[in-house]
């Protein structure tokens, strides 16, 4: 096992926070004013009185049930889906990838959700499937593309392009091809059956008499339109024996019949009015003329461009079973999500009603995937609305597999619980649990508790824990804690944190309980534990209340500003007071900073690696200078450090919106593309910006993107050149410190240690504290581990957020001290995976195989990480547990199908006997 390579350092970063707003209001009645507002009316001095406790445990609402698919053992579920994908035909893979995305969504792994949805789109067979998955990908990335609000905007990527989805055919091997929708032009004479002249060699030998008009046609050409026409003109009917046929009672005009005659001879309809196309479409259905129907269908699709067109043509399409026409109506609807749920009430109402659903199903445009997408979009809006319930019911009705049924029942149960329909909720949760979704048992317990059966809920929670004694989950103990009090509750919450340290509620309850005991500083320390690795608005809100109790108004302002950065519309005091209102009141009681003061404060906090404090300062600077793109850009960098990618992207888009010049805007567009995973396009934006103006940010972006896309020596030289050019351009010390740090890193990779050390020392001179880590690396590579350790110790002393510093220092210690540092890392940030991998490797080297696997399993339980799974699979192989090794390999390959080491390991263990 010593040959197993452990990557230095594990990625930190927390998962997505619970968005539940906790009711920790100081107000006993809704009519009471916020405390500071009430005291402000008495005079400014009133604020110096101790603030009342707003953290009583009686004010905390129960943690929200997550409306996601959350299998008890996500590793086994991912492995099972992966095995099904190995055995499935190409056409059967799309629904399995969708189910895979459900697992990743429950784990808050949004990048993996998108990977799975791209695979679902890639293997989609029908136009309907391709349309739904393309729309889903578009919706997931709606805040990331360079779109200024146009609903017809296309990123140019085939898998996300709704126009490309309309092309029939199965092409799973062309996922990266660019779409061609920008170059498409509507040419009715070529793209649909058109207006070629009628061949003079075709003679007319029959005539249709329609309301006094005569239409001359060719008998055999008309007979070829359909079996009914053939039977009428060539069979035993009287029309087969005559040349003049009365046709007035068949719902077709003479003008339309001439168009049909032209189609029978040329295969093209020509440029016809919408009414004419609809008339011929109805006729083709009546006489089973499939090719004629398809021609009308295609002709009508070119007319569907907006919501008004959808309202005009949808009913015709459904009535006449015009599959393509309905597809184009659905495309417009899905393209404009989520607004179309309200702006296109006709199609929304039809999708919600059983009769309308049946009509969509009849033309092949109703599916589990469609209603899953619509349910997700609606849940992101008003989850209690009748619309959400209707979509979820559709999702339930179209569910086929156990996983699909479990998700549908669970989500519908969550909505019924929120709507206080507890009997219905209980029934739905029980149905989901029967499908194997153990997490839905928590919904059963909540429903019973709300009906007044608290003791029953406690007993059943205990039974669930007993049933899964060997594989307990943190949420089980958190759930049971809701039905008991006192020491029992604290014991359960502590166990929940031990099993899953990412659960927020246990920290909040313990902190509020300490606050009730007037142990204010201890309460702050407890909530700081979770804020150290998982920043959420509700935890910041709670700490702000604690700061008020300590009369630390600057600390309260810091946290309110930070949560407003995460959610500008956040409501405090149980949803009764906007956070901005509290900020306005608090700001009257602290010293006001000038612009120069703000920059000094930002330098101080940036240098001390206080990301939340830095975020608050930037927020204040934006109040006085709201149009400065550079400040929004800096805000986005801080949010990325705090692992808040959605908020970071919002800030980056604001930076683009407020850019003061074209070259600055191009830089921000480049970063948007880079953060969305499009490195080459980001490089192009940087080059365009440099062509206009040589700026620090443009050179920095180009160097950063180039370093990430190419690893050859020539590229390293180019990165050095770009960073040196960046340093020649005007910028503030904070950004120049980052550039020097990056330059030093490139020099280290090239083996130029003296040059690297010079860069790091220069960065430290302008207070770029993280340069201590680079300098320590130089010392270590030169064989001076003592100096490296000392350098990292300096970083630990300076940095407020220092889990990564402890982790890096552990590499320069003796084993005993390494274990001490890594223990501190896990305490500060349990989401960092390197400490678990290191401890497991040490245990494996000591031949403690069972303990090594348990160490990895602790982290895997709450952190979906490829390296953890790969290492555990290797340990299983060493123990000849080939079943466990195959399971972990398959789960890991679900996260990265191209991971070479896992592919090799999977190949070795695939055919091994258990």
mmCIF file of C-alpha atoms in Angstrom, residues 464-709:
data_model
loop_
_atom_site.group_PDB
_atom_site.id
_atom_site.type_symbol
_atom_site.label_atom_id
_atom_site.label_comp_id
_atom_site.label_asym_id
_atom_site.label_seq_id
_atom_site.Cartn_x
_atom_site.Cartn_y
_atom_site.Cartn_z
ATOM 1 C CA UNK A 464 -35.029 3.251 12.489
ATOM 2 C CA UNK A 465 -31.692 3.830 14.220
ATOM 3 C CA UNK A 466 -31.817 0.273 15.573
ATOM 4 C CA UNK A 467 -32.612 -1.155 12.132
ATOM 5 C CA UNK A 468 -29.549 0.547 10.639
ATOM 6 C CA UNK A 469 -27.241 0.231 13.615
ATOM 7 C CA UNK A 470 -24.276 -0.788 11.441
ATOM 8 C CA UNK A 471 -24.785 2.030 8.921
ATOM 9 C CA UNK A 472 -26.424 4.893 10.824
ATOM 10 C CA UNK A 473 -26.789 8.298 9.193
ATOM 11 C CA UNK A 474 -26.450 11.671 10.872
ATOM 12 C CA UNK A 475 -29.953 12.733 9.851
ATOM 13 C CA UNK A 476 -31.445 9.841 11.836
ATOM 14 C CA UNK A 477 -30.119 11.210 15.126
ATOM 15 C CA UNK A 478 -30.962 14.777 14.157
ATOM 16 C CA UNK A 479 -34.503 13.642 13.434
ATOM 17 C CA UNK A 480 -34.880 11.810 16.732
ATOM 18 C CA UNK A 481 -33.600 14.872 18.593
ATOM 19 C CA UNK A 482 -36.705 16.766 17.446
ATOM 20 C CA UNK A 483 -38.910 14.523 19.578
ATOM 21 C CA UNK A 484 -37.031 14.736 22.879
ATOM 22 C CA UNK A 485 -35.603 17.393 25.197
ATOM 23 C CA UNK A 486 -32.782 18.048 27.614
ATOM 24 C CA UNK A 487 -29.701 15.865 27.670
ATOM 25 C CA UNK A 488 -31.228 13.270 25.329
ATOM 26 C CA UNK A 489 -31.575 15.923 22.665
ATOM 27 C CA UNK A 490 -27.983 17.148 23.056
ATOM 28 C CA UNK A 491 -26.645 13.566 22.938
ATOM 29 C CA UNK A 492 -28.519 12.906 19.691
ATOM 30 C CA UNK A 493 -27.354 16.175 18.144
ATOM 31 C CA UNK A 494 -23.752 15.462 19.086
ATOM 32 C CA UNK A 495 -24.034 12.038 17.466
ATOM 33 C CA UNK A 496 -25.554 13.633 14.373
ATOM 34 C CA UNK A 497 -22.562 15.988 14.102
ATOM 35 C CA UNK A 498 -20.145 13.105 14.606
ATOM 36 C CA UNK A 499 -21.700 11.163 11.731
ATOM 37 C CA UNK A 500 -22.365 14.145 9.476
ATOM 38 C CA UNK A 501 -20.640 17.391 10.479
ATOM 39 C CA UNK A 502 -22.263 19.223 7.547
ATOM 40 C CA UNK A 503 -25.716 19.221 9.202
ATOM 41 C CA UNK A 504 -26.418 22.798 10.269
ATOM 42 C CA UNK A 505 -29.212 22.399 12.802
ATOM 43 C CA UNK A 506 -27.141 20.713 15.565
ATOM 44 C CA UNK A 507 -24.718 23.662 15.679
ATOM 45 C CA UNK A 508 -27.578 26.130 15.721
ATOM 46 C CA UNK A 509 -29.417 24.362 18.516
ATOM 47 C CA UNK A 510 -26.326 23.947 20.674
ATOM 48 C CA UNK A 511 -25.429 27.602 20.137
ATOM 49 C CA UNK A 512 -28.961 28.749 20.983
ATOM 50 C CA UNK A 513 -28.999 26.525 24.076
ATOM 51 C CA UNK A 514 -25.727 28.085 25.250
ATOM 52 C CA UNK A 515 -27.228 31.507 24.633
ATOM 53 C CA UNK A 516 -30.212 30.580 26.812
ATOM 54 C CA UNK A 517 -27.699 29.811 29.571
ATOM 55 C CA UNK A 518 -26.159 33.284 29.082
ATOM 56 C CA UNK A 519 -22.949 31.676 27.760
ATOM 57 C CA UNK A 520 -22.725 34.130 24.899
ATOM 58 C CA UNK A 521 -19.081 33.638 23.913
ATOM 59 C CA UNK A 522 -19.511 29.871 23.974
ATOM 60 C CA UNK A 523 -22.546 30.284 21.698
ATOM 61 C CA UNK A 524 -20.468 32.357 19.265
ATOM 62 C CA UNK A 525 -17.720 29.726 19.308
ATOM 63 C CA UNK A 526 -20.235 26.983 18.540
ATOM 64 C CA UNK A 527 -21.738 28.737 15.530
ATOM 65 C CA UNK A 528 -18.209 29.622 14.363
ATOM 66 C CA UNK A 529 -17.530 25.889 14.051
ATOM 67 C CA UNK A 530 -19.923 25.548 11.147
ATOM 68 C CA UNK A 531 -19.146 28.966 9.659
ATOM 69 C CA UNK A 532 -15.516 27.925 9.467
ATOM 70 C CA UNK A 533 -16.296 25.601 6.567
ATOM 71 C CA UNK A 534 -19.918 26.127 5.534
ATOM 72 C CA UNK A 535 -21.205 29.682 5.221
ATOM 73 C CA UNK A 536 -24.990 30.060 5.097
ATOM 74 C CA UNK A 537 -27.212 33.107 5.637
ATOM 75 C CA UNK A 538 -29.102 31.573 8.567
ATOM 76 C CA UNK A 539 -25.876 30.840 10.484
ATOM 77 C CA UNK A 540 -24.640 34.368 9.812
ATOM 78 C CA UNK A 541 -27.990 35.655 11.048
ATOM 79 C CA UNK A 542 -27.656 33.693 14.279
ATOM 80 C CA UNK A 543 -24.129 34.973 14.881
ATOM 81 C CA UNK A 544 -25.329 38.511 14.243
ATOM 82 C CA UNK A 545 -27.849 38.078 17.076
ATOM 83 C CA UNK A 546 -25.092 36.802 19.352
ATOM 84 C CA UNK A 547 -22.967 39.843 18.494
ATOM 85 C CA UNK A 548 -25.894 42.078 19.423
ATOM 86 C CA UNK A 549 -26.143 40.313 22.776
ATOM 87 C CA UNK A 550 -22.437 41.023 23.319
ATOM 88 C CA UNK A 551 -22.993 44.614 22.120
ATOM 89 C CA UNK A 552 -20.458 43.970 19.347
ATOM 90 C CA UNK A 553 -22.303 46.024 16.774
ATOM 91 C CA UNK A 554 -19.467 45.989 14.282
ATOM 92 C CA UNK A 555 -19.520 42.194 14.355
ATOM 93 C CA UNK A 556 -23.281 42.217 13.805
ATOM 94 C CA UNK A 557 -22.878 44.595 10.870
ATOM 95 C CA UNK A 558 -20.169 42.339 9.416
ATOM 96 C CA UNK A 559 -22.453 39.313 9.460
ATOM 97 C CA UNK A 560 -25.494 41.182 8.144
ATOM 98 C CA UNK A 561 -23.443 42.575 5.261
ATOM 99 C CA UNK A 562 -22.083 39.107 4.501
ATOM 100 C CA UNK A 563 -25.529 37.498 4.445
ATOM 101 C CA UNK A 564 -26.851 40.328 2.261
ATOM 102 C CA UNK A 565 -24.051 39.514 -0.176
ATOM 103 C CA UNK A 566 -25.231 35.907 -0.244
ATOM 104 C CA UNK A 567 -28.903 36.882 -0.474
ATOM 105 C CA UNK A 568 -29.728 40.564 -1.066
ATOM 106 C CA UNK A 569 -33.400 39.933 -0.216
ATOM 107 C CA UNK A 570 -32.803 38.045 3.017
ATOM 108 C CA UNK A 571 -35.426 38.524 5.727
ATOM 109 C CA UNK A 572 -34.451 38.371 9.408
ATOM 110 C CA UNK A 573 -36.491 38.069 12.603
ATOM 111 C CA UNK A 574 -38.484 35.139 11.307
ATOM 112 C CA UNK A 575 -39.057 36.720 7.911
ATOM 113 C CA UNK A 576 -40.539 39.913 9.321
ATOM 114 C CA UNK A 577 -37.670 42.372 8.856
ATOM 115 C CA UNK A 578 -35.400 42.804 5.853
ATOM 116 C CA UNK A 579 -31.704 42.385 6.661
ATOM 117 C CA UNK A 580 -31.042 45.712 4.965
ATOM 118 C CA UNK A 581 -33.347 47.400 7.489
ATOM 119 C CA UNK A 582 -31.379 46.043 10.410
ATOM 120 C CA UNK A 583 -28.163 47.101 8.688
ATOM 121 C CA UNK A 584 -29.468 50.636 8.315
ATOM 122 C CA UNK A 585 -30.341 50.800 12.010
ATOM 123 C CA UNK A 586 -27.041 49.329 13.174
ATOM 124 C CA UNK A 587 -25.005 51.612 10.930
ATOM 125 C CA UNK A 588 -26.169 54.606 12.936
ATOM 126 C CA UNK A 589 -24.371 53.306 16.009
ATOM 127 C CA UNK A 590 -20.875 52.593 14.679
ATOM 128 C CA UNK A 591 -18.146 54.804 13.326
ATOM 129 C CA UNK A 592 -18.554 55.510 9.624
ATOM 130 C CA UNK A 593 -15.600 54.654 7.366
ATOM 131 C CA UNK A 594 -14.293 56.812 4.558
ATOM 132 C CA UNK A 595 -13.263 55.282 1.258
ATOM 133 C CA UNK A 596 -9.664 55.259 2.449
ATOM 134 C CA UNK A 597 -10.719 53.563 5.698
ATOM 135 C CA UNK A 598 -12.506 50.881 3.713
ATOM 136 C CA UNK A 599 -9.423 50.120 1.647
ATOM 137 C CA UNK A 600 -7.297 49.892 4.801
ATOM 138 C CA UNK A 601 -9.853 47.585 6.426
ATOM 139 C CA UNK A 602 -9.976 45.442 3.283
ATOM 140 C CA UNK A 603 -6.186 45.098 3.276
ATOM 141 C CA UNK A 604 -6.228 44.094 6.942
ATOM 142 C CA UNK A 605 -8.923 41.464 6.505
ATOM 143 C CA UNK A 606 -7.550 40.159 3.217
ATOM 144 C CA UNK A 607 -4.114 39.813 4.776
ATOM 145 C CA UNK A 608 -5.504 37.944 7.771
ATOM 146 C CA UNK A 609 -7.426 35.580 5.451
ATOM 147 C CA UNK A 610 -10.722 36.771 6.944
ATOM 148 C CA UNK A 611 -12.958 36.141 3.968
ATOM 149 C CA UNK A 612 -16.260 36.962 5.692
ATOM 150 C CA UNK A 613 -14.803 40.197 7.052
ATOM 151 C CA UNK A 614 -13.440 41.081 3.604
ATOM 152 C CA UNK A 615 -16.843 40.363 2.084
ATOM 153 C CA UNK A 616 -18.475 42.782 4.518
ATOM 154 C CA UNK A 617 -15.999 45.550 3.672
ATOM 155 C CA UNK A 618 -16.558 45.113 -0.062
ATOM 156 C CA UNK A 619 -20.311 45.256 0.535
ATOM 157 C CA UNK A 620 -19.874 48.586 2.323
ATOM 158 C CA UNK A 621 -17.653 49.926 -0.463
ATOM 159 C CA UNK A 622 -20.316 49.047 -3.013
ATOM 160 C CA UNK A 623 -22.850 51.123 -1.098
ATOM 161 C CA UNK A 624 -20.881 54.277 -1.829
ATOM 162 C CA UNK A 625 -19.683 53.161 -5.268
ATOM 163 C CA UNK A 626 -22.348 50.758 -6.595
ATOM 164 C CA UNK A 627 -21.301 51.079 -10.212
ATOM 165 C CA UNK A 628 -17.762 49.786 -9.845
ATOM 166 C CA UNK A 629 -17.277 46.497 -11.653
ATOM 167 C CA UNK A 630 -13.924 45.848 -10.007
ATOM 168 C CA UNK A 631 -15.541 45.670 -6.560
ATOM 169 C CA UNK A 632 -18.135 43.163 -7.746
ATOM 170 C CA UNK A 633 -15.282 41.145 -9.260
ATOM 171 C CA UNK A 634 -13.406 41.145 -5.954
ATOM 172 C CA UNK A 635 -16.641 40.127 -4.242
ATOM 173 C CA UNK A 636 -16.919 37.145 -6.588
ATOM 174 C CA UNK A 637 -13.377 36.018 -5.683
ATOM 175 C CA UNK A 638 -14.228 36.039 -1.984
ATOM 176 C CA UNK A 639 -17.458 34.130 -2.556
ATOM 177 C CA UNK A 640 -15.570 31.458 -4.465
ATOM 178 C CA UNK A 641 -13.174 31.101 -1.534
ATOM 179 C CA UNK A 642 -16.179 30.614 0.727
ATOM 180 C CA UNK A 643 -17.532 27.961 -1.656
ATOM 181 C CA UNK A 644 -20.608 29.954 -2.635
ATOM 182 C CA UNK A 645 -20.442 29.492 -6.430
ATOM 183 C CA UNK A 646 -23.965 30.645 -7.215
ATOM 184 C CA UNK A 647 -23.538 33.941 -5.360
ATOM 185 C CA UNK A 648 -20.054 34.293 -6.892
ATOM 186 C CA UNK A 649 -21.478 33.973 -10.395
ATOM 187 C CA UNK A 650 -24.123 36.583 -9.596
ATOM 188 C CA UNK A 651 -21.387 39.004 -8.487
ATOM 189 C CA UNK A 652 -19.348 38.241 -11.586
ATOM 190 C CA UNK A 653 -22.328 39.040 -13.795
ATOM 191 C CA UNK A 654 -22.794 42.302 -11.903
ATOM 192 C CA UNK A 655 -19.128 43.074 -12.512
ATOM 193 C CA UNK A 656 -19.709 42.552 -16.226
ATOM 194 C CA UNK A 657 -22.842 44.712 -16.101
ATOM 195 C CA UNK A 658 -20.989 47.567 -14.362
ATOM 196 C CA UNK A 659 -17.734 47.343 -16.331
ATOM 197 C CA UNK A 660 -16.421 50.804 -17.126
ATOM 198 C CA UNK A 661 -14.938 49.847 -20.502
ATOM 199 C CA UNK A 662 -15.131 47.248 -23.232
ATOM 200 C CA UNK A 663 -11.796 45.652 -22.318
ATOM 201 C CA UNK A 664 -12.863 45.345 -18.688
ATOM 202 C CA UNK A 665 -16.168 43.764 -19.711
ATOM 203 C CA UNK A 666 -14.318 41.202 -21.833
ATOM 204 C CA UNK A 667 -12.220 40.196 -18.821
ATOM 205 C CA UNK A 668 -15.307 39.541 -16.701
ATOM 206 C CA UNK A 669 -16.887 37.597 -19.545
ATOM 207 C CA UNK A 670 -13.708 35.541 -19.670
ATOM 208 C CA UNK A 671 -13.978 34.724 -15.973
ATOM 209 C CA UNK A 672 -17.645 33.771 -16.391
ATOM 210 C CA UNK A 673 -16.630 31.360 -19.135
ATOM 211 C CA UNK A 674 -13.698 30.047 -17.112
ATOM 212 C CA UNK A 675 -15.808 29.400 -14.030
ATOM 213 C CA UNK A 676 -18.360 27.632 -16.257
ATOM 214 C CA UNK A 677 -15.668 25.239 -17.477
ATOM 215 C CA UNK A 678 -15.007 26.793 -20.907
ATOM 216 C CA UNK A 679 -11.272 27.440 -20.718
ATOM 217 C CA UNK A 680 -10.555 27.964 -24.416
ATOM 218 C CA UNK A 681 -13.328 30.527 -24.757
ATOM 219 C CA UNK A 682 -12.000 32.319 -21.660
ATOM 220 C CA UNK A 683 -8.586 32.553 -23.315
ATOM 221 C CA UNK A 684 -10.164 34.128 -26.390
ATOM 222 C CA UNK A 685 -11.875 36.780 -24.273
ATOM 223 C CA UNK A 686 -8.571 37.603 -22.560
ATOM 224 C CA UNK A 687 -6.837 38.002 -25.907
ATOM 225 C CA UNK A 688 -9.622 40.253 -27.215
ATOM 226 C CA UNK A 689 -9.287 42.424 -24.098
ATOM 227 C CA UNK A 690 -5.491 42.693 -24.460
ATOM 228 C CA UNK A 691 -5.888 43.772 -28.078
ATOM 229 C CA UNK A 692 -7.965 46.719 -26.874
ATOM 230 C CA UNK A 693 -5.971 47.588 -23.766
ATOM 231 C CA UNK A 694 -3.052 45.974 -21.914
ATOM 232 C CA UNK A 695 -4.447 45.598 -18.399
ATOM 233 C CA UNK A 696 -3.420 43.624 -15.320
ATOM 234 C CA UNK A 697 -6.676 41.643 -15.190
ATOM 235 C CA UNK A 698 -6.558 40.653 -18.864
ATOM 236 C CA UNK A 699 -3.003 39.322 -18.622
ATOM 237 C CA UNK A 700 -3.813 37.618 -15.308
ATOM 238 C CA UNK A 701 -6.875 35.901 -16.792
ATOM 239 C CA UNK A 702 -4.936 34.706 -19.818
ATOM 240 C CA UNK A 703 -2.130 33.344 -17.650
ATOM 241 C CA UNK A 704 -4.566 31.636 -15.296
ATOM 242 C CA UNK A 705 -6.573 30.005 -18.097
ATOM 243 C CA UNK A 706 -3.461 28.961 -20.018
ATOM 244 C CA UNK A 707 -1.928 27.361 -16.929
ATOM 245 C CA UNK A 708 -5.116 25.340 -16.488
ATOM 246 C CA UNK A 709 -5.392 24.157 -20.102
#
